[in-house]
PDB file of C-alpha atoms in Angstrom:
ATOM      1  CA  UNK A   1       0.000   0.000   0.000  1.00 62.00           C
ATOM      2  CA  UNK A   2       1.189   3.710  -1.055  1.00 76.00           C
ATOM      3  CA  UNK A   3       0.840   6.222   1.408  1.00 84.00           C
ATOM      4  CA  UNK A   4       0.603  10.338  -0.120  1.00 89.00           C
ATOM      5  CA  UNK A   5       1.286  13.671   1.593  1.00 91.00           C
ATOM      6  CA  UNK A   6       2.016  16.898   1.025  1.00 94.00           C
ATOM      7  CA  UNK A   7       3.140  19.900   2.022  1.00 93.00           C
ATOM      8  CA  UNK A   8       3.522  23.836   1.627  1.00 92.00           C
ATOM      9  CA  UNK A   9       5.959  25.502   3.876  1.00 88.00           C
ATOM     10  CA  UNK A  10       7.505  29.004   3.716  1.00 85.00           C
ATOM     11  CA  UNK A  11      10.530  29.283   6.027  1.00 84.00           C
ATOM     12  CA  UNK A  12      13.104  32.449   6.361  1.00 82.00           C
ATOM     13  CA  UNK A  13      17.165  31.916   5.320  1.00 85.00           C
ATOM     14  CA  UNK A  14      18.884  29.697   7.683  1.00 84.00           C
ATOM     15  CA  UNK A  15      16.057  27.346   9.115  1.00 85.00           C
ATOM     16  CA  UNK A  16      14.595  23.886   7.597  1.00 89.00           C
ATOM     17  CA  UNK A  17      11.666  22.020   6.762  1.00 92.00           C
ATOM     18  CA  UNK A  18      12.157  18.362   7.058  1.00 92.00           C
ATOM     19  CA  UNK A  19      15.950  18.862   6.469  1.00 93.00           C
ATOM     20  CA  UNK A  20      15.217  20.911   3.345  1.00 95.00           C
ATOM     21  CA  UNK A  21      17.005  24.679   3.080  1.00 94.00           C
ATOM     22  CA  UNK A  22      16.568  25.714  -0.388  1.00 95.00           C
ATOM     23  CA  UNK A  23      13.612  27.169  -2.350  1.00 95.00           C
ATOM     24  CA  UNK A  24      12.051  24.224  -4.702  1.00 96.00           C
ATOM     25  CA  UNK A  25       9.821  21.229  -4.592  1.00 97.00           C
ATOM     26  CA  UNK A  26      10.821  17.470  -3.280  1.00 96.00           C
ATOM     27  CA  UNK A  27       9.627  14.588  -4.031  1.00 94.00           C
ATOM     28  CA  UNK A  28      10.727  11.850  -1.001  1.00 91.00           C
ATOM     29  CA  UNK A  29       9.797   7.969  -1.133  1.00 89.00           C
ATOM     30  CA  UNK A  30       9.895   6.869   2.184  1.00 87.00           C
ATOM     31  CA  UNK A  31       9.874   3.096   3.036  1.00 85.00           C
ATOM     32  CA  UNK A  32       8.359   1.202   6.312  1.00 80.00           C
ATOM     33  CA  UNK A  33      10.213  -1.541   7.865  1.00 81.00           C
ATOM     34  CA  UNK A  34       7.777  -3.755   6.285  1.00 81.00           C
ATOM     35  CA  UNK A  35       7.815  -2.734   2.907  1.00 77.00           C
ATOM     36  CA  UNK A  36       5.264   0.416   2.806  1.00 76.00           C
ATOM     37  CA  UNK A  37       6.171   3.509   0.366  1.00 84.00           C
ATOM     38  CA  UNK A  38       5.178   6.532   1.301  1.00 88.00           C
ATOM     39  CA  UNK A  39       5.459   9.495  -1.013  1.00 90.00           C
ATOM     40  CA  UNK A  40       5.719  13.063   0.395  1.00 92.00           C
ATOM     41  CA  UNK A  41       5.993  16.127  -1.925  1.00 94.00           C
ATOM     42  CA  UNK A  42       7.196  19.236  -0.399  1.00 95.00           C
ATOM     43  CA  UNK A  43       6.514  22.373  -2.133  1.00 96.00           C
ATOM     44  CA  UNK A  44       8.953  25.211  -0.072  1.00 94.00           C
ATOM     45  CA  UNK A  45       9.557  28.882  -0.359  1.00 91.00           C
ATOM     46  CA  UNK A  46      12.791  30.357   1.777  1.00 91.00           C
ATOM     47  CA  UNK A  47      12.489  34.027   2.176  1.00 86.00           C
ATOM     48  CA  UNK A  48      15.686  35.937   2.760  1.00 85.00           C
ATOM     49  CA  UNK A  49      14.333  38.707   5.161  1.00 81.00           C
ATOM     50  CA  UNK A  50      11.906  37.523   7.189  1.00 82.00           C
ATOM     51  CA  UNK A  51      11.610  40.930   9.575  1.00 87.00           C
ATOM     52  CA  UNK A  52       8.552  41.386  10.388  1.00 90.00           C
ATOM     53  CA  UNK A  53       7.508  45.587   9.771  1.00 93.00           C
ATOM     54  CA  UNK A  54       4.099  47.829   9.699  1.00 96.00           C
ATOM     55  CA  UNK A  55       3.595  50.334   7.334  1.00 95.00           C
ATOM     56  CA  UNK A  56       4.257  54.421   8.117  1.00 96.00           C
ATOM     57  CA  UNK A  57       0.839  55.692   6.053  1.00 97.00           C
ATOM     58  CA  UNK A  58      -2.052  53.482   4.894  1.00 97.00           C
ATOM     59  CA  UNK A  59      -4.611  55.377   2.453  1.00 96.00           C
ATOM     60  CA  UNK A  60      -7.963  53.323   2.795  1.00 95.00           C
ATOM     61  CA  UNK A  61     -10.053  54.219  -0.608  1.00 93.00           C
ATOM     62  CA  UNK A  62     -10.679  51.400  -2.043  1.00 90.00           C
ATOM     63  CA  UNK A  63      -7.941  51.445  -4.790  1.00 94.00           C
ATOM     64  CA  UNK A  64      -6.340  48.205  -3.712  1.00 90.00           C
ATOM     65  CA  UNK A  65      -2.874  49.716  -2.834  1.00 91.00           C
ATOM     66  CA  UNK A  66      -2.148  50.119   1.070  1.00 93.00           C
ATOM     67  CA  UNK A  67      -6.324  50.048   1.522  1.00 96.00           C
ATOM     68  CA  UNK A  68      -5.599  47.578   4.960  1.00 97.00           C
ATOM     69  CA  UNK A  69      -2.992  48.814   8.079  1.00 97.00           C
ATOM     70  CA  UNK A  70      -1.494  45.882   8.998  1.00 97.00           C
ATOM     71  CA  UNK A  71       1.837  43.931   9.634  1.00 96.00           C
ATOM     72  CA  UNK A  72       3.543  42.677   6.580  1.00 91.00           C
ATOM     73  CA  UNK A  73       6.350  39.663   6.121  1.00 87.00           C
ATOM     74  CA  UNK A  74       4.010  38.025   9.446  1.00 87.00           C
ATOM     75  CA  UNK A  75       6.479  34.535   8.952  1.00 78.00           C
ATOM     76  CA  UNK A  76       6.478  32.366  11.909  1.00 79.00           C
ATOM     77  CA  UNK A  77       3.819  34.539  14.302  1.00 90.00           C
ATOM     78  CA  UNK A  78       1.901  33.237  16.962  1.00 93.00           C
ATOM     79  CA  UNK A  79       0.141  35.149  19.919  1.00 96.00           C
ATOM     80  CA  UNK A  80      -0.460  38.114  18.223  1.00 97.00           C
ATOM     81  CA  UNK A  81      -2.120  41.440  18.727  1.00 98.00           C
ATOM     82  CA  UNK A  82      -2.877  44.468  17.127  1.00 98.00           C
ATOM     83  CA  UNK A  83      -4.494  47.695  18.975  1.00 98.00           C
ATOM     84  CA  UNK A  84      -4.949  51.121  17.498  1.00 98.00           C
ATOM     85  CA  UNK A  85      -5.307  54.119  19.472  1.00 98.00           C
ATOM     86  CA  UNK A  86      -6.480  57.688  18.276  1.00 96.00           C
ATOM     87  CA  UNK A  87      -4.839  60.899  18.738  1.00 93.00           C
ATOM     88  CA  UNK A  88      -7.308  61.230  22.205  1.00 94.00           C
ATOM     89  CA  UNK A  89      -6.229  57.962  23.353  1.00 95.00           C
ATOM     90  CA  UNK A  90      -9.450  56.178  22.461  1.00 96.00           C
ATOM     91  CA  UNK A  91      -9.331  52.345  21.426  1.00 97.00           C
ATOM     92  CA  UNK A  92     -10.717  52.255  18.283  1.00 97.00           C
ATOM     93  CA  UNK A  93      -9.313  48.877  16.939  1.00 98.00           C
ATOM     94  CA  UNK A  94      -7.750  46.010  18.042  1.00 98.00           C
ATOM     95  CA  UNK A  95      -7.562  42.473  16.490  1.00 98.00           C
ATOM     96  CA  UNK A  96      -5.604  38.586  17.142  1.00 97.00           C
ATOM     97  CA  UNK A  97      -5.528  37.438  13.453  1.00 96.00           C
ATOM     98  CA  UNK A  98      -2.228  39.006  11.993  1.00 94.00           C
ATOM     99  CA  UNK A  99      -4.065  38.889   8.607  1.00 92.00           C
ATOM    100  CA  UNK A 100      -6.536  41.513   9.489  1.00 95.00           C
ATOM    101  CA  UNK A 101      -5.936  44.778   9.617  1.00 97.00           C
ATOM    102  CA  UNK A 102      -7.236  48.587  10.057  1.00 98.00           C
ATOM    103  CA  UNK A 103      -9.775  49.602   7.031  1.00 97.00           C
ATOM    104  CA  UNK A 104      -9.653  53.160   8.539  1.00 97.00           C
ATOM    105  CA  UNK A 105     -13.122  52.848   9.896  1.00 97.00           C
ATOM    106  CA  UNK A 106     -14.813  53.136  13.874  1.00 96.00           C
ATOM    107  CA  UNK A 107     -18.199  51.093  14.075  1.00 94.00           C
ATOM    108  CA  UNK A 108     -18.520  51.458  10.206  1.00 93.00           C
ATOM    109  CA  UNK A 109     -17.828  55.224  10.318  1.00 95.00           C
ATOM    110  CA  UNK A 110     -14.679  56.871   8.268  1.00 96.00           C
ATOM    111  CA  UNK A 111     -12.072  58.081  10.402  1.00 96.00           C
ATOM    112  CA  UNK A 112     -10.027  61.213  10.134  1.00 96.00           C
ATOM    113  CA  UNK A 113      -6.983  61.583   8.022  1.00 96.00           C
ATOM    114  CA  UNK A 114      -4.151  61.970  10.563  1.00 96.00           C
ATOM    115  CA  UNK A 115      -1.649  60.226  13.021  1.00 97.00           C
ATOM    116  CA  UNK A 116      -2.547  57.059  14.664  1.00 98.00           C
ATOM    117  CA  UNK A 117      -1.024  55.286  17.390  1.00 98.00           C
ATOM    118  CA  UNK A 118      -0.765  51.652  17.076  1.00 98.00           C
ATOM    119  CA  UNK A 119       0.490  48.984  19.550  1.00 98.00           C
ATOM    120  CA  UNK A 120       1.771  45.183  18.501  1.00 98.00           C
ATOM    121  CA  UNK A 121       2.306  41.884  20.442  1.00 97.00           C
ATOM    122  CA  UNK A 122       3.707  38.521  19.532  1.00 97.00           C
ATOM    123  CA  UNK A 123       5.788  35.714  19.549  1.00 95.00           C
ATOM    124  CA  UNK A 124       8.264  35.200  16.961  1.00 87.00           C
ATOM    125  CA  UNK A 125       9.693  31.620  16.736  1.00 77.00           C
ATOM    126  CA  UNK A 126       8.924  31.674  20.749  1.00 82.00           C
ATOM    127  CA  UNK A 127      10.442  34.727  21.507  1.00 89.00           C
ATOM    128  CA  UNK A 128       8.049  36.958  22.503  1.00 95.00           C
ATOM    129  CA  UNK A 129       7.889  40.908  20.581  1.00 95.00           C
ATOM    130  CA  UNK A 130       6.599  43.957  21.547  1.00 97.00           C
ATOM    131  CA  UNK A 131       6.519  47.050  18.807  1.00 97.00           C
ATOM    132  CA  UNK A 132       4.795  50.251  18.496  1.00 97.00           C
ATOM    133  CA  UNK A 133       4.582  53.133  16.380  1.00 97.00           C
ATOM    134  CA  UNK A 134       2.376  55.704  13.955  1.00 97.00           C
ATOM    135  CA  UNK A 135       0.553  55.217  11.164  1.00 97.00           C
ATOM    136  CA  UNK A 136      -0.676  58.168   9.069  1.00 97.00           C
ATOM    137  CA  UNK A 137      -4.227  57.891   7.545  1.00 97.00           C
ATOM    138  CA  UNK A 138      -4.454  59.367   4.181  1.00 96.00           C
ATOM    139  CA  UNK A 139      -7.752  60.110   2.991  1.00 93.00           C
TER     140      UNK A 139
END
């Protein structure tokens, strides 16, 4: 009996995946003591820079370029959070899913053009991160 599984990894320059390094795809037979193949196909991307960074302006019109505030090159993130303060203080987003971001809205209303403070927590490859910074709405 075969056995068939597969894979899609994307790693950052100097770590592996299964003992792989390099950009490509591999195609392994592995064999059981008693006989079994098993075929595994490993499609892998390595990136070179893997630092994680959050844009300085976002400009949220619907255009499809920098619409979204949100961290970018997220490799390798777990516990994450995102919070957004305005210039008063006032929470006005926050969210755990590193793939969502800040649409410049507050309960569905647009928000002022102008400087935002944001706030970011995680853990990259277990060691935990704090960053923070502004972003500049441009409407």
């Amino acid at each position: 009996a075969k056995g068939y599984s597969a894979y899609s990894a994307t790693i950052c320059k100097g770590q592996n995946f299964f003992g792989y390094t390099a950009s490509g795809t591999y195609v392994d037979t592995l064999q059981t003591l008693y006989g079994c193949d098993s075929i595994r196909t490993i499609k892998l991307i390595v990136l070179d820079n893997c630092e994680v960074y959050f844009p300085t302006a976002f400009s949220p019109n619907n255009d499809g370029n920098n619409d979204i505030f949100r961290m970018l090159n997220a490799n390798n993130i777990s516990d994450y959070s995102l919070t957004i303060y305005n210039r008063w203080g006032e929470k006005i987003f926050e969210t755990r899913d590193y793939n969502k971001g800040w649409d410049g809205t507050l309960r569905g209303k647009l928000q002022p053009g102008g400087m935002y403070i944001w706030q970011s927590h995680f853990k990259k490859m277990d060691k935990q991160e704090n960053m923070q910074g502004t972003v500049v709405l441009i409407r």
